Amino acid sequence: QVQLVESGGGLVQPGGSLRLSCAASGRIRTIYTMGWYRQAPGKQRELVAAISTSGGTNYADSVQGRFTISRDNAKNTVYLQMNSLKLEDTAVYYCNADVRTVMPGARADYWGQGTQVTVSS
């Protein structure tokens, strides 16, 4: 019923920047909290940043001060601006959204397919 399509991943040098986008489409009535998660090989998936409907944000300690999450409710899109990237930021980044759909109006979490971010010299 809902699809999340990510873009903006790629290869970047340490200290560089990337901006990820995630656009939701489908039978959407309301999108509540949206977030970005990441998973590196051999590691657990972890929350990077989340943003509520009112604009409140939470960040992982490891990205605090470097990453900024934002959203455009009119476009059903969430963004992640990543600055001062480090080698340890290398991971697959996943978009997540808490969505209420139209007909029948159910509420559930949806996930994007992930986008690779690689930080390397």
Short mmCIF file of C-alpha atoms in Angstrom, two decimals:
data_model
loop_
_atom_site.label_atom_id
_atom_site.label_comp_id
_atom_site.label_asym_id
_atom_site.label_seq_id
_atom_site.Cartn_x
_atom_site.Cartn_y
_atom_site.Cartn_z
CA GLN A 1 0.00 0.00 0.00
CA VAL A 2 2.94 2.33 0.70
CA GLN A 3 6.31 2.54 -0.99
CA LEU A 4 9.39 4.38 0.28
CA VAL A 5 11.97 5.28 -2.36
CA GLU A 6 15.39 6.49 -1.27
CA SER A 7 18.01 8.45 -3.17
CA GLY A 8 21.26 10.30 -2.54
CA GLY A 9 23.59 7.53 -1.43
CA GLY A 10 27.03 7.05 -2.90
CA LEU A 11 30.77 7.25 -2.36
CA VAL A 12 32.25 10.21 -0.51
CA GLN A 13 35.61 11.10 1.05
CA PRO A 14 36.05 11.52 4.82
CA GLY A 15 34.92 14.98 5.84
CA GLY A 16 32.53 15.21 2.90
CA SER A 17 28.76 15.52 2.79
CA LEU A 18 25.76 13.67 1.39
CA ARG A 19 22.03 14.37 1.44
CA LEU A 20 19.64 11.42 1.50
CA SER A 21 16.00 11.70 0.46
CA CYS A 22 13.09 9.32 1.02
CA ALA A 23 9.78 9.88 -0.75
CA ALA A 24 6.66 8.00 0.33
CA SER A 25 3.87 7.18 -2.10
CA GLY A 26 0.72 5.09 -2.20
CA ARG A 27 -2.55 5.08 -0.31
CA ILE A 28 -1.34 7.50 2.36
CA ARG A 29 -3.65 9.26 4.75
CA THR A 30 -1.17 10.44 7.39
CA ILE A 31 2.54 9.96 8.02
CA TYR A 32 3.54 10.12 11.66
CA THR A 33 7.13 9.63 12.85
CA MET A 34 9.77 9.12 10.15
CA GLY A 35 13.32 7.99 10.69
CA TRP A 36 16.62 6.85 9.25
CA TYR A 37 18.36 3.64 10.31
CA ARG A 38 21.64 2.14 9.19
CA GLN A 39 23.29 -1.26 9.19
CA ALA A 40 26.92 -2.08 8.54
CA PRO A 41 28.10 -5.63 7.73
CA GLY A 42 28.24 -7.73 10.89
CA LYS A 43 26.52 -5.07 12.99
CA GLN A 44 23.01 -4.55 14.32
CA ARG A 45 20.67 -2.10 12.64
CA GLU A 46 20.66 1.15 14.59
CA LEU A 47 18.58 4.29 14.69
CA VAL A 48 20.40 7.26 13.19
CA ALA A 49 17.75 9.96 13.46
CA ALA A 50 13.99 10.34 13.82
CA ILE A 51 11.55 13.21 13.42
CA SER A 52 8.00 13.50 14.74
CA THR A 53 4.99 15.09 13.07
CA SER A 54 5.56 18.21 15.16
CA GLY A 55 9.22 18.45 14.14
CA GLY A 56 10.83 17.05 17.27
CA THR A 57 14.05 15.16 16.55
CA ASN A 58 16.26 12.47 18.08
CA TYR A 59 19.78 11.55 17.03
CA ALA A 60 22.22 8.79 17.79
CA ASP A 61 25.15 10.02 19.87
CA SER A 62 27.54 9.05 17.08
CA VAL A 63 25.96 11.50 14.60
CA GLN A 64 24.89 14.30 16.93
CA GLY A 65 26.10 17.62 15.59
CA ARG A 66 26.96 16.22 12.16
CA PHE A 67 23.63 14.95 10.76
CA THR A 68 20.33 16.80 10.42
CA ILE A 69 16.96 15.19 9.76
CA SER A 70 14.09 17.17 8.24
CA ARG A 71 10.77 16.54 6.51
CA ASP A 72 8.41 18.09 4.00
CA ASN A 73 4.91 16.93 4.85
CA ALA A 74 3.42 18.31 1.63
CA LYS A 75 5.78 16.06 -0.35
CA ASN A 76 5.66 13.07 2.03
CA THR A 77 9.45 13.22 2.08
CA VAL A 78 12.12 12.96 4.76
CA TYR A 79 15.73 14.06 4.35
CA LEU A 80 19.02 13.34 6.08
CA GLN A 81 21.81 15.87 5.64
CA MET A 82 25.11 14.21 6.54
CA ASN A 83 28.16 16.41 7.10
CA SER A 84 31.69 15.70 8.30
CA LEU A 85 31.34 12.08 7.27
CA LYS A 86 33.60 9.49 8.88
CA LEU A 87 34.72 6.02 7.82
CA GLU A 88 32.47 4.51 10.48
CA ASP A 89 29.42 6.08 8.83
CA THR A 90 29.72 3.53 6.02
CA ALA A 91 26.52 1.45 5.99
CA VAL A 92 23.26 0.76 4.22
CA TYR A 93 20.82 3.46 5.23
CA TYR A 94 17.11 2.63 5.52
CA CYS A 95 14.14 4.97 5.61
CA ASN A 96 11.25 4.17 7.97
CA ALA A 97 7.79 5.70 8.26
CA ASP A 98 4.79 5.19 10.52
CA VAL A 99 1.86 5.51 8.10
CA ARG A 100 -1.92 5.45 8.26
CA THR A 101 -3.42 4.45 4.92
CA VAL A 102 -6.76 5.26 3.37
CA MET A 103 -9.25 2.42 2.95
CA PRO A 104 -9.25 0.76 5.44
CA GLY A 105 -7.23 3.31 7.40
CA ALA A 106 -4.80 0.92 9.04
CA ARG A 107 -1.57 2.13 10.64
CA ALA A 108 1.77 0.36 10.22
CA ASP A 109 5.52 0.78 9.75
CA TYR A 110 7.00 0.78 6.27
CA TRP A 111 10.63 0.48 5.17
CA GLY A 112 12.62 1.56 2.15
CA GLN A 113 14.90 -0.87 0.35
CA GLY A 114 18.03 0.89 1.56
CA THR A 115 20.74 3.00 -0.04
CA GLN A 116 24.49 2.43 0.28
CA VAL A 117 26.68 5.13 1.80
CA THR A 118 30.41 4.51 1.55
CA VAL A 119 32.98 6.81 3.14
CA SER A 120 36.47 6.11 1.85
CA SER A 121 39.71 7.85 0.90
#
